[in-house]
Coordinates of N, CA, C and O in Angstrom, one line a residue:
X1 N 0.8 -1.2 0.0 CA 0.0 0.0 0.0 C 0.9 1.2 0.0 O 1.7 1.4 0.9
X2 N 0.7 2.0 -1.0 CA 1.4 3.3 -1.1 C 0.6 4.4 -0.4 O -0.6 4.6 -0.8
X3 N 1.1 5.0 0.7 CA 0.3 5.9 1.4 C 0.6 7.3 0.9 O 1.7 7.7 0.5
X4 N -0.4 8.2 0.9 CA -0.3 9.6 0.5 C 0.3 9.7 -1.0 O 1.0 10.7 -1.2
X5 N 0.0 8.8 -1.8 CA 0.5 8.8 -3.2 C 2.0 9.0 -3.2 O 2.6 9.6 -4.1
X6 N 2.7 8.5 -2.2 CA 4.2 8.6 -2.1 C 4.6 10.0 -2.0 O 5.8 10.3 -2.3
X7 N 3.8 10.9 -1.5 CA 4.1 12.3 -1.2 C 4.8 13.0 -2.4 O 6.0 13.4 -2.2
X8 N 4.2 13.2 -3.5 CA 4.9 13.9 -4.6 C 5.1 15.4 -4.3 O 4.4 15.9 -3.5
X9 N 6.1 15.9 -4.9 CA 6.5 17.3 -4.7 C 5.7 18.2 -5.5 O 6.2 18.8 -6.5
X10 N 4.4 18.4 -5.2 CA 3.5 19.2 -5.9 C 3.8 20.7 -5.8 O 3.7 21.4 -6.8
X11 N 4.3 21.1 -4.6 CA 4.7 22.5 -4.4 C 5.7 23.0 -5.5 O 5.5 24.1 -5.9
X12 N 6.6 22.1 -5.8 CA 7.7 22.5 -6.7 C 7.4 22.0 -8.1 O 8.3 22.1 -9.0
X13 N 6.3 21.4 -8.3 CA 5.9 20.8 -9.6 C 6.9 19.8 -10.2 O 7.1 19.6 -11.4
X14 N 7.5 19.0 -9.3 CA 8.4 18.0 -9.7 C 7.6 16.7 -9.8 O 6.9 16.3 -8.9
X15 N 7.8 16.1 -11.0 CA 6.9 14.9 -11.3 C 7.7 13.8 -11.9 O 7.3 12.6 -11.8
X16 N 8.7 14.0 -12.7 CA 9.4 13.0 -13.5 C 9.9 11.8 -12.7 O 9.5 10.7 -13.0
X17 N 10.7 12.0 -11.7 CA 11.2 10.9 -10.9 C 10.0 10.2 -10.2 O 10.0 8.9 -10.1
X18 N 9.1 10.9 -9.6 CA 8.0 10.4 -8.9 C 7.2 9.5 -9.8 O 6.8 8.4 -9.5
X19 N 6.9 10.0 -11.0 CA 6.2 9.3 -12.0 C 6.8 7.9 -12.3 O 6.2 6.9 -12.4
X20 N 8.1 8.0 -12.5 CA 8.9 6.7 -12.9 C 8.7 5.7 -11.8 O 8.4 4.5 -12.0
X21 N 8.9 6.1 -10.5 CA 8.8 5.2 -9.4 C 7.4 4.7 -9.2 O 7.2 3.5 -8.9
X22 N 6.4 5.5 -9.4 CA 5.0 5.1 -9.2 C 4.6 4.1 -10.3 O 4.0 3.1 -10.0
X23 N 5.1 4.3 -11.5 CA 4.8 3.3 -12.6 C 5.5 2.0 -12.3 O 4.9 0.9 -12.6
X24 N 6.7 2.1 -11.8 CA 7.4 0.8 -11.4 C 6.7 0.1 -10.3 O 6.6 -1.2 -10.4
X25 N 6.3 0.7 -9.3 CA 5.6 0.1 -8.2 C 4.2 -0.5 -8.7 O 3.9 -1.6 -8.4
X26 N 3.5 0.3 -9.5 CA 2.2 -0.2 -10.0 C 2.3 -1.4 -10.9 O 1.3 -2.1 -11.1
X27 N 3.5 -1.7 -11.4 CA 3.7 -2.9 -12.2 C 3.4 -4.2 -11.4 O 3.1 -5.2 -12.0
X28 N 3.5 -4.1 -10.1 CA 3.2 -5.2 -9.2 C 1.7 -5.3 -9.0 O 1.1 -4.3 -8.5
X29 N 1.1 -6.4 -9.4 CA -0.4 -6.4 -9.4 C -1.0 -6.4 -8.0 O -2.2 -6.1 -7.8
X30 N -0.2 -6.6 -6.9 CA -0.7 -6.5 -5.6 C -0.4 -5.2 -4.9 O -0.7 -5.0 -3.7
X31 N 0.1 -4.2 -5.6 CA 0.4 -2.9 -5.1 C -0.9 -2.0 -5.3 O -1.5 -2.0 -6.3
X32 N -1.2 -1.3 -4.2 CA -2.3 -0.3 -4.2 C -1.8 1.1 -3.8 O -0.7 1.2 -3.2
X33 N -2.6 2.1 -4.1 CA -2.2 3.4 -3.7 C -3.4 4.1 -3.0 O -4.5 4.1 -3.5
X34 N -3.0 4.8 -1.9 CA -4.1 5.5 -1.2 C -4.0 7.0 -1.6 O -3.0 7.7 -1.5
X35 N -5.1 7.6 -2.1 CA -5.2 9.0 -2.4 C -5.5 9.7 -1.1 O -6.6 9.8 -0.7
X36 N -4.5 10.3 -0.6 CA -4.6 11.1 0.6 C -3.4 11.9 0.8 O -2.3 11.7 0.2
X37 N -3.5 12.9 1.7 CA -2.4 13.7 2.1 C -1.8 14.6 1.0 O -0.7 15.1 1.2
X38 N -2.4 14.8 -0.1 CA -1.8 15.6 -1.2 C -1.8 17.1 -0.9 O -0.9 17.8 -1.3
X39 N -2.8 17.6 -0.2 CA -2.9 19.0 0.1 C -1.6 19.5 0.9 O -1.1 20.6 0.7
X40 N -1.1 18.6 1.7 CA 0.1 19.0 2.5 C 1.3 19.1 1.7 O 2.3 19.6 2.2
X41 N 1.3 18.6 0.5 CA 2.5 18.7 -0.4 C 2.4 19.9 -1.4 O 3.2 20.1 -2.3
X42 N 1.4 20.8 -1.2 CA 1.3 22.0 -2.0 C 1.7 23.2 -1.3 O 2.1 23.2 -0.1
X43 N 1.7 24.4 -1.9 CA 1.9 25.7 -1.3 C 0.5 26.0 -0.6 O -0.5 26.2 -1.3
X44 N 0.5 25.9 0.7 CA -0.8 26.0 1.4 C -1.6 27.2 1.1 O -2.8 27.2 1.2
X45 N -1.0 28.3 0.8 CA -1.7 29.6 0.6 C -2.0 29.9 -0.9 O -2.8 30.8 -1.2
X46 N -1.5 29.1 -1.8 CA -1.7 29.4 -3.2 C -2.0 28.2 -4.1 O -1.9 28.3 -5.3
X47 N -2.5 27.1 -3.5 CA -2.8 26.0 -4.4 C -4.1 26.1 -5.1 O -4.9 26.9 -4.7
X48 N -4.1 25.4 -6.2 CA -5.4 25.3 -7.0 C -5.7 23.9 -7.3 O -4.8 23.0 -7.3
X49 N -6.9 23.6 -7.5 CA -7.3 22.2 -7.8 C -6.5 21.6 -9.0 O -6.1 20.5 -8.9
X50 N -6.3 22.4 -10.0 CA -5.6 22.0 -11.2 C -4.2 21.5 -10.8 O -3.6 20.7 -11.6
X51 N -3.6 21.9 -9.7 CA -2.2 21.5 -9.4 C -2.2 20.0 -9.1 O -1.1 19.4 -9.3
X52 N -3.3 19.4 -8.8 CA -3.3 18.0 -8.5 C -3.5 17.1 -9.7 O -3.2 15.9 -9.7
X53 N -4.1 17.6 -10.8 CA -4.5 16.8 -11.9 C -3.3 16.0 -12.5 O -3.5 14.8 -12.8
X54 N -2.2 16.6 -12.8 CA -1.1 15.7 -13.4 C -0.7 14.5 -12.5 O -0.5 13.4 -13.0
X55 N -0.8 14.7 -11.2 CA -0.4 13.6 -10.2 C -1.5 12.6 -10.2 O -1.3 11.4 -10.2
X56 N -2.7 13.1 -10.1 CA -3.9 12.1 -10.1 C -4.0 11.4 -11.4 O -4.3 10.2 -11.4
X57 N -3.7 12.0 -12.5 CA -3.7 11.3 -13.8 C -2.7 10.1 -13.8 O -3.0 9.1 -14.3
X58 N -1.6 10.3 -13.2 CA -0.6 9.3 -13.2 C -1.0 8.1 -12.3 O -0.9 7.0 -12.7
X59 N -1.5 8.4 -11.1 CA -1.9 7.3 -10.3 C -3.1 6.5 -10.9 O -3.2 5.3 -10.8
X60 N -4.1 7.2 -11.5 CA -5.2 6.6 -12.1 C -4.7 5.7 -13.3 O -5.2 4.6 -13.5
X61 N -3.8 6.3 -14.1 CA -3.3 5.5 -15.2 C -2.5 4.3 -14.8 O -2.6 3.3 -15.4
X62 N -1.7 4.5 -13.8 CA -0.8 3.5 -13.3 C -1.5 2.3 -12.5 O -1.2 1.2 -12.8
X63 N -2.3 2.7 -11.6 CA -3.0 1.7 -10.7 C -4.4 1.3 -11.2 O -4.8 0.3 -10.8
X64 N -5.0 2.1 -12.0 CA -6.4 1.8 -12.3 C -7.3 2.1 -11.1 O -6.9 2.2 -10.0
X65 N -8.6 2.1 -11.4 CA -9.5 2.4 -10.3 C -9.7 1.2 -9.3 O -10.1 1.4 -8.1
X66 N -9.3 0.0 -9.7 CA -9.5 -1.1 -8.8 C -8.4 -1.2 -7.7 O -8.5 -1.9 -6.7
X67 N -7.3 -0.4 -7.9 CA -6.2 -0.5 -6.9 C -5.9 0.9 -6.3 O -4.8 1.2 -5.8
X68 N -6.9 1.8 -6.3 CA -6.8 3.1 -5.6 C -7.8 3.1 -4.5 O -9.0 2.6 -4.6
X69 N -7.4 3.7 -3.4 CA -8.3 3.9 -2.2 C -8.2 5.4 -1.9 O -7.3 6.1 -2.2
X70 N -9.3 5.8 -1.2 CA -9.3 7.2 -0.7 C -9.2 7.1 0.8 O -9.8 6.3 1.5
X71 N -8.4 8.0 1.4 CA -8.2 8.1 2.8 C -8.1 9.5 3.3 O -7.9 10.4 2.5
X72 N -8.3 9.7 4.5 CA -8.2 11.1 5.1 C -7.5 11.0 6.4 O -7.6 10.1 7.2
X73 N -6.7 12.1 6.7 CA -6.0 12.2 7.9 C -6.9 13.1 8.9 O -6.5 13.3 10.0
X74 N -8.0 13.6 8.4 CA -8.8 14.5 9.2 C -10.2 14.0 9.4 O -10.8 13.5 8.4
X75 N -10.8 14.0 10.5 CA -10.1 14.5 11.7 C -9.2 13.4 12.3 O -9.4 12.2 12.1
X76 N -8.3 13.8 13.1 CA -7.4 12.9 13.8 C -8.0 12.7 15.2 O -8.3 13.6 15.9
X77 N -8.1 11.4 15.5 CA -8.7 11.1 16.8 C -7.6 10.5 17.7 O -6.7 9.8 17.2
X78 N -7.5 11.0 18.9 CA -6.5 10.5 19.8 C -6.9 9.1 20.3 O -8.0 8.8 20.7
X79 N -5.9 8.2 20.2 CA -6.2 6.8 20.6 C -6.0 6.6 22.1 O -6.6 5.7 22.7
X80 N -5.3 7.5 22.7 CA -5.0 7.5 24.1 C -5.5 8.8 24.8 O -5.3 9.8 24.2
X81 N -6.0 8.7 25.9 CA -6.3 9.9 26.6 C -5.5 10.1 27.9 O -5.1 9.2 28.5

């Protein structure tokens, strides 16, 4: 399971190395990818929805819809009190 789409560098629009590794991992039929945590990889004050499209295109193309999951880190619940 790839968590947070392997945290691509969306803020700096770096995609080539990340794309290569994601495609390599996706070649394994038992590998899955969780769509989560991408917002934290952007410029928090200036991001646009379109910033995510190139990265989402790659994970959808590489893993297909059968091996993608959606997750969220929010809200975070404390396991211990």
